């Protein structure tokens, strides 16, 4: 597959659009371009969704907290996009009940009114009616919630999804629509003619070979690294991004049994905190701390870890032991600087499109939920036929969404491809993980997986669900992948070592 793509790239004299970056924004933008009739190539330096797009809190949301900031336009836009994600990819995005426990009586009308407004704004996109719950109804929905002083709560509905699987599904849809994409292809320079960007120089990370791709339009969708490409275009370009880090930890299901998620709108230090069921575990997050430099493998800082532990203890009854923390991950937000914003949490998640004097288009900011709207806005700048992604069913679309839209068995994420996958070996990769051995072969054949990390972090979500189990599964994954890709024992060993050094960052320090 990779050889064919490289040959196609080599024999294409000029692309209409080259998109740099294969996260939510780049994949969405490339899909938007391809569906509007542009010959499109996407180049990703690492793996698809290796950056921020596999490290989110997995919410498809209007952003209840943006209501608190009074940003109604952003909430309305996100609510519309939420509906589209749920309709266009029901195998990957579904509704989830969220409960805010109230420990003071004033919180009931306060959050109740706010969430009623959220329902009103959602209009026909509303996923269910928000309502005030009695103390006993909160205890039934959140059996482990801290009960002392509990007065009742508020129930509301929002969306939840699998971010990396969504990215891979966008990739598959892009290929279905005639687009071309390559991972492990880093853009290292921009081509120019008469001062206008006319393509890119890229490096194949597997062979070290360099190649040029001529293009009518180049779009920079490199997330937290956007300033690097802007400075490749013009060394004098000022930084437009600040980076803020958010960390999560993953706990066994018994920390929050049931199907509802817990939402704390304002912790003692003013943050928003979620505890959400996800693929049979509980994800707790997130923090919001400025960091000086963007990083590919950000690690949770000691005060982030302390904050998360302390709040699990405060709201879910007890402090998890290090062994109970199955995994932890951090992601970094690309936030566009606003001179007036005093802290990163106050900076709007709205997106920004910049066109440089050389016509390089940079699209950044926003959030996963608004990826499609960001893409539509970016491609509107270059024209083509009318956008059709608002109603475009994504690869694997199926009507089956499981009971009440809840994520059922893992293989539901493959949607209509699941029966094909089930024809491959179904023996588990590891007894604590729901992933079959055949998924390794599938990922290499159909989803451009090139490494053990690609399989364990983003094709399956093993690393995010149970870092220790994923480390134990790594040798088997390396062997299956080596067989499929025709690699030798030296490659296998290097893959296991490489995965080990990354996965160690997902383990709670003992
Ligand atoms: C902690 C956290 C929680 C979040 N939770 C949510 C949530 O619950 N819901 C929600 O809607 N949003 C959420 N977000 C926001 C959302 O995740 C991001 O807005 C989105 O993923 C950004 O996607 P992106 O494509 O712009 O960036 P990225 O996913 O980082 O993609 C950029 C890509 O560009 C590639 N790249 C960089 N340089 C080059 C180069 N020179 N050549 C080729 N490729 C290059 C990188 O390798 C990377 O893959 C969260 C963000 C964070 C940090």
mmCIF file with all atom_site columns, N, CA, C and O in Angstrom, residues 1-2 4 58 64 80 92 104 137 143 146 180 232 235 237 248 273 286 300 317 337 342 361-362 385 397 411 418:
data_model
loop_
_atom_site.group_PDB
_atom_site.id
_atom_site.type_symbol
_atom_site.label_atom_id
_atom_site.label_alt_id
_atom_site.label_comp_id
_atom_site.label_asym_id
_atom_site.label_entity_id
_atom_site.label_seq_id
_atom_site.pdbx_PDB_ins_code
_atom_site.Cartn_x
_atom_site.Cartn_y
_atom_site.Cartn_z
_atom_site.occupancy
_atom_site.B_iso_or_equiv
_atom_site.pdbx_formal_charge
_atom_site.auth_seq_id
_atom_site.auth_comp_id
_atom_site.auth_asym_id
_atom_site.auth_atom_id
_atom_site.pdbx_PDB_model_num
ATOM 1   N N  . UNK A 1 1   ? 0.829   -1.207 0.000  1.00 0.00 ? 1   UNK A N  1
ATOM 2   C CA . UNK A 1 1   ? 0.000   0.000  0.000  1.00 0.00 ? 1   UNK A CA 1
ATOM 3   C C  . UNK A 1 1   ? 0.871   1.267  0.000  1.00 0.00 ? 1   UNK A C  1
ATOM 4   O O  . UNK A 1 1   ? 0.689   2.149  -0.816 1.00 0.00 ? 1   UNK A O  1
ATOM 5   N N  . UNK A 1 2   ? 1.874   1.304  0.918  1.00 0.00 ? 2   UNK A N  1
ATOM 6   C CA . UNK A 1 2   ? 2.722   2.500  1.012  1.00 0.00 ? 2   UNK A CA 1
ATOM 7   C C  . UNK A 1 2   ? 3.504   2.734  -0.293 1.00 0.00 ? 2   UNK A C  1
ATOM 8   O O  . UNK A 1 2   ? 3.623   3.864  -0.760 1.00 0.00 ? 2   UNK A O  1
ATOM 9   N N  . UNK A 1 4   ? 2.635   1.902  -3.318 1.00 0.00 ? 4   UNK A N  1
ATOM 10  C CA . UNK A 1 4   ? 1.717   2.435  -4.343 1.00 0.00 ? 4   UNK A CA 1
ATOM 11  C C  . UNK A 1 4   ? 1.498   3.928  -4.137 1.00 0.00 ? 4   UNK A C  1
ATOM 12  O O  . UNK A 1 4   ? 1.463   4.698  -5.089 1.00 0.00 ? 4   UNK A O  1
ATOM 13  N N  . UNK A 1 58  ? -12.495 13.074 24.621 1.00 0.00 ? 58  UNK A N  1
ATOM 14  C CA . UNK A 1 58  ? -13.427 12.235 23.853 1.00 0.00 ? 58  UNK A CA 1
ATOM 15  C C  . UNK A 1 58  ? -14.870 12.746 23.940 1.00 0.00 ? 58  UNK A C  1
ATOM 16  O O  . UNK A 1 58  ? -15.823 11.963 23.883 1.00 0.00 ? 58  UNK A O  1
ATOM 17  N N  . UNK A 1 64  ? -20.488 23.280 27.303 1.00 0.00 ? 64  UNK A N  1
ATOM 18  C CA . UNK A 1 64  ? -21.301 23.933 28.322 1.00 0.00 ? 64  UNK A CA 1
ATOM 19  C C  . UNK A 1 64  ? -20.513 25.102 28.916 1.00 0.00 ? 64  UNK A C  1
ATOM 20  O O  . UNK A 1 64  ? -21.050 26.164 29.196 1.00 0.00 ? 64  UNK A O  1
ATOM 21  N N  . UNK A 1 80  ? -24.429 22.256 16.365 1.00 0.00 ? 80  UNK A N  1
ATOM 22  C CA . UNK A 1 80  ? -24.771 21.789 15.008 1.00 0.00 ? 80  UNK A CA 1
ATOM 23  C C  . UNK A 1 80  ? -23.788 20.715 14.564 1.00 0.00 ? 80  UNK A C  1
ATOM 24  O O  . UNK A 1 80  ? -24.167 19.668 14.040 1.00 0.00 ? 80  UNK A O  1
ATOM 25  N N  . UNK A 1 92  ? -19.076 5.593  15.791 1.00 0.00 ? 92  UNK A N  1
ATOM 26  C CA . UNK A 1 92  ? -17.955 6.166  16.553 1.00 0.00 ? 92  UNK A CA 1
ATOM 27  C C  . UNK A 1 92  ? -18.360 7.239  17.542 1.00 0.00 ? 92  UNK A C  1
ATOM 28  O O  . UNK A 1 92  ? -17.577 7.617  18.413 1.00 0.00 ? 92  UNK A O  1
ATOM 29  N N  . UNK A 1 104 ? -24.728 22.443 46.996 1.00 0.00 ? 104 UNK A N  1
ATOM 30  C CA . UNK A 1 104 ? -25.373 23.636 47.576 1.00 0.00 ? 104 UNK A CA 1
ATOM 31  C C  . UNK A 1 104 ? -26.685 23.821 46.819 1.00 0.00 ? 104 UNK A C  1
ATOM 32  O O  . UNK A 1 104 ? -26.735 23.571 45.610 1.00 0.00 ? 104 UNK A O  1
ATOM 33  N N  . UNK A 1 137 ? -31.819 10.112 43.034 1.00 0.00 ? 137 UNK A N  1
ATOM 34  C CA . UNK A 1 137 ? -31.617 9.846  41.603 1.00 0.00 ? 137 UNK A CA 1
ATOM 35  C C  . UNK A 1 137 ? -30.141 10.053 41.229 1.00 0.00 ? 137 UNK A C  1
ATOM 36  O O  . UNK A 1 137 ? -29.593 9.323  40.390 1.00 0.00 ? 137 UNK A O  1
ATOM 37  N N  . UNK A 1 143 ? -23.276 5.842  41.415 1.00 0.00 ? 143 UNK A N  1
ATOM 38  C CA . UNK A 1 143 ? -23.299 5.111  42.698 1.00 0.00 ? 143 UNK A CA 1
ATOM 39  C C  . UNK A 1 143 ? -22.129 5.428  43.628 1.00 0.00 ? 143 UNK A C  1
ATOM 40  O O  . UNK A 1 143 ? -22.267 5.308  44.845 1.00 0.00 ? 143 UNK A O  1
ATOM 41  N N  . UNK A 1 146 ? -19.510 11.204 45.922 1.00 0.00 ? 146 UNK A N  1
ATOM 42  C CA . UNK A 1 146 ? -19.407 11.668 47.303 1.00 0.00 ? 146 UNK A CA 1
ATOM 43  C C  . UNK A 1 146 ? -20.790 12.108 47.792 1.00 0.00 ? 146 UNK A C  1
ATOM 44  O O  . UNK A 1 146 ? -21.421 12.978 47.192 1.00 0.00 ? 146 UNK A O  1
ATOM 45  N N  . UNK A 1 180 ? -5.495  11.331 -1.482 1.00 0.00 ? 180 UNK A N  1
ATOM 46  C CA . UNK A 1 180 ? -4.278  10.556 -1.213 1.00 0.00 ? 180 UNK A CA 1
ATOM 47  C C  . UNK A 1 180 ? -3.700  11.035 0.114  1.00 0.00 ? 180 UNK A C  1
ATOM 48  O O  . UNK A 1 180 ? -3.757  12.234 0.414  1.00 0.00 ? 180 UNK A O  1
ATOM 49  N N  . UNK A 1 232 ? 8.727   28.451 8.489  1.00 0.00 ? 232 UNK A N  1
ATOM 50  C CA . UNK A 1 232 ? 9.378   27.886 7.297  1.00 0.00 ? 232 UNK A CA 1
ATOM 51  C C  . UNK A 1 232 ? 9.019   28.772 6.096  1.00 0.00 ? 232 UNK A C  1
ATOM 52  O O  . UNK A 1 232 ? 9.799   28.968 5.178  1.00 0.00 ? 232 UNK A O  1
ATOM 53  N N  . UNK A 1 235 ? 10.611  33.373 7.958  1.00 0.00 ? 235 UNK A N  1
ATOM 54  C CA . UNK A 1 235 ? 11.322  33.274 9.238  1.00 0.00 ? 235 UNK A CA 1
ATOM 55  C C  . UNK A 1 235 ? 10.966  34.399 10.205 1.00 0.00 ? 235 UNK A C  1
ATOM 56  O O  . UNK A 1 235 ? 11.079  34.238 11.415 1.00 0.00 ? 235 UNK A O  1
ATOM 57  N N  . UNK A 1 237 ? 7.923   35.506 10.745 1.00 0.00 ? 237 UNK A N  1
ATOM 58  C CA . UNK A 1 237 ? 6.536   35.409 11.238 1.00 0.00 ? 237 UNK A CA 1
ATOM 59  C C  . UNK A 1 237 ? 6.526   35.241 12.760 1.00 0.00 ? 237 UNK A C  1
ATOM 60  O O  . UNK A 1 237 ? 7.273   34.431 13.313 1.00 0.00 ? 237 UNK A O  1
ATOM 61  N N  . UNK A 1 248 ? -5.119  13.334 31.691 1.00 0.00 ? 248 UNK A N  1
ATOM 62  C CA . UNK A 1 248 ? -6.222  12.441 32.083 1.00 0.00 ? 248 UNK A CA 1
ATOM 63  C C  . UNK A 1 248 ? -5.633  11.224 32.765 1.00 0.00 ? 248 UNK A C  1
ATOM 64  O O  . UNK A 1 248 ? -4.511  10.839 32.466 1.00 0.00 ? 248 UNK A O  1
ATOM 65  N N  . UNK A 1 273 ? -14.128 19.380 35.501 1.00 0.00 ? 273 UNK A N  1
ATOM 66  C CA . UNK A 1 273 ? -13.604 18.021 35.613 1.00 0.00 ? 273 UNK A CA 1
ATOM 67  C C  . UNK A 1 273 ? -14.664 17.003 35.203 1.00 0.00 ? 273 UNK A C  1
ATOM 68  O O  . UNK A 1 273 ? -15.834 17.147 35.565 1.00 0.00 ? 273 UNK A O  1
ATOM 69  N N  . UNK A 1 286 ? -10.084 17.054 32.856 1.00 0.00 ? 286 UNK A N  1
ATOM 70  C CA . UNK A 1 286 ? -8.705  17.262 32.497 1.00 0.00 ? 286 UNK A CA 1
ATOM 71  C C  . UNK A 1 286 ? -8.173  18.502 33.196 1.00 0.00 ? 286 UNK A C  1
ATOM 72  O O  . UNK A 1 286 ? -8.945  19.205 33.861 1.00 0.00 ? 286 UNK A O  1
ATOM 73  N N  . UNK A 1 300 ? 2.301   14.143 32.000 1.00 0.00 ? 300 UNK A N  1
ATOM 74  C CA . UNK A 1 300 ? 1.585   14.852 33.061 1.00 0.00 ? 300 UNK A CA 1
ATOM 75  C C  . UNK A 1 300 ? 2.586   15.378 34.084 1.00 0.00 ? 300 UNK A C  1
ATOM 76  O O  . UNK A 1 300 ? 3.492   14.657 34.511 1.00 0.00 ? 300 UNK A O  1
ATOM 77  N N  . UNK A 1 317 ? -14.966 9.023  46.080 1.00 0.00 ? 317 UNK A N  1
ATOM 78  C CA . UNK A 1 317 ? -14.930 8.250  47.317 1.00 0.00 ? 317 UNK A CA 1
ATOM 79  C C  . UNK A 1 317 ? -13.584 7.810  47.813 1.00 0.00 ? 317 UNK A C  1
ATOM 80  O O  . UNK A 1 317 ? -13.361 7.783  49.009 1.00 0.00 ? 317 UNK A O  1
ATOM 81  N N  . UNK A 1 337 ? -3.387  33.072 20.280 1.00 0.00 ? 337 UNK A N  1
ATOM 82  C CA . UNK A 1 337 ? -3.187  34.144 21.255 1.00 0.00 ? 337 UNK A CA 1
ATOM 83  C C  . UNK A 1 337 ? -4.208  35.262 21.105 1.00 0.00 ? 337 UNK A C  1
ATOM 84  O O  . UNK A 1 337 ? -4.478  35.712 20.011 1.00 0.00 ? 337 UNK A O  1
ATOM 85  N N  . UNK A 1 342 ? -6.417  36.539 29.865 1.00 0.00 ? 342 UNK A N  1
ATOM 86  C CA . UNK A 1 342 ? -5.483  36.567 30.979 1.00 0.00 ? 342 UNK A CA 1
ATOM 87  C C  . UNK A 1 342 ? -4.957  35.178 31.343 1.00 0.00 ? 342 UNK A C  1
ATOM 88  O O  . UNK A 1 342 ? -3.908  35.027 31.908 1.00 0.00 ? 342 UNK A O  1
ATOM 89  N N  . UNK A 1 361 ? -2.008  28.875 3.618  1.00 0.00 ? 361 UNK A N  1
ATOM 90  C CA . UNK A 1 361 ? -3.204  28.965 4.466  1.00 0.00 ? 361 UNK A CA 1
ATOM 91  C C  . UNK A 1 361 ? -2.945  28.182 5.758  1.00 0.00 ? 361 UNK A C  1
ATOM 92  O O  . UNK A 1 361 ? -2.583  27.000 5.699  1.00 0.00 ? 361 UNK A O  1
ATOM 93  N N  . UNK A 1 362 ? -3.112  28.836 6.886  1.00 0.00 ? 362 UNK A N  1
ATOM 94  C CA . UNK A 1 362 ? -2.962  28.150 8.179  1.00 0.00 ? 362 UNK A CA 1
ATOM 95  C C  . UNK A 1 362 ? -4.331  28.063 8.827  1.00 0.00 ? 362 UNK A C  1
ATOM 96  O O  . UNK A 1 362 ? -5.036  29.061 8.934  1.00 0.00 ? 362 UNK A O  1
ATOM 97  N N  . UNK A 1 385 ? -16.582 23.090 -5.810 1.00 0.00 ? 385 UNK A N  1
ATOM 98  C CA . UNK A 1 385 ? -18.033 22.896 -5.744 1.00 0.00 ? 385 UNK A CA 1
ATOM 99  C C  . UNK A 1 385 ? -18.513 23.105 -4.308 1.00 0.00 ? 385 UNK A C  1
ATOM 100 O O  . UNK A 1 385 ? -17.703 23.244 -3.393 1.00 0.00 ? 385 UNK A O  1
ATOM 101 N N  . UNK A 1 397 ? -20.120 3.644  7.979  1.00 0.00 ? 397 UNK A N  1
ATOM 102 C CA . UNK A 1 397 ? -21.408 4.089  8.533  1.00 0.00 ? 397 UNK A CA 1
ATOM 103 C C  . UNK A 1 397 ? -22.353 2.904  8.653  1.00 0.00 ? 397 UNK A C  1
ATOM 104 O O  . UNK A 1 397 ? -22.447 2.070  7.747  1.00 0.00 ? 397 UNK A O  1
ATOM 105 N N  . UNK A 1 411 ? -15.620 -3.859 18.764 1.00 0.00 ? 411 UNK A N  1
ATOM 106 C CA . UNK A 1 411 ? -15.510 -3.900 17.302 1.00 0.00 ? 411 UNK A CA 1
ATOM 107 C C  . UNK A 1 411 ? -16.601 -3.112 16.579 1.00 0.00 ? 411 UNK A C  1
ATOM 108 O O  . UNK A 1 411 ? -16.557 -2.947 15.360 1.00 0.00 ? 411 UNK A O  1
ATOM 109 N N  . UNK A 1 418 ? -17.008 -4.336 10.319 1.00 0.00 ? 418 UNK A N  1
ATOM 110 C CA . UNK A 1 418 ? -16.803 -5.314 11.400 1.00 0.00 ? 418 UNK A CA 1
ATOM 111 C C  . UNK A 1 418 ? -16.911 -6.768 10.920 1.00 0.00 ? 418 UNK A C  1
ATOM 112 O O  . UNK A 1 418 ? -16.072 -7.597 11.302 1.00 0.00 ? 418 UNK A O  1
#
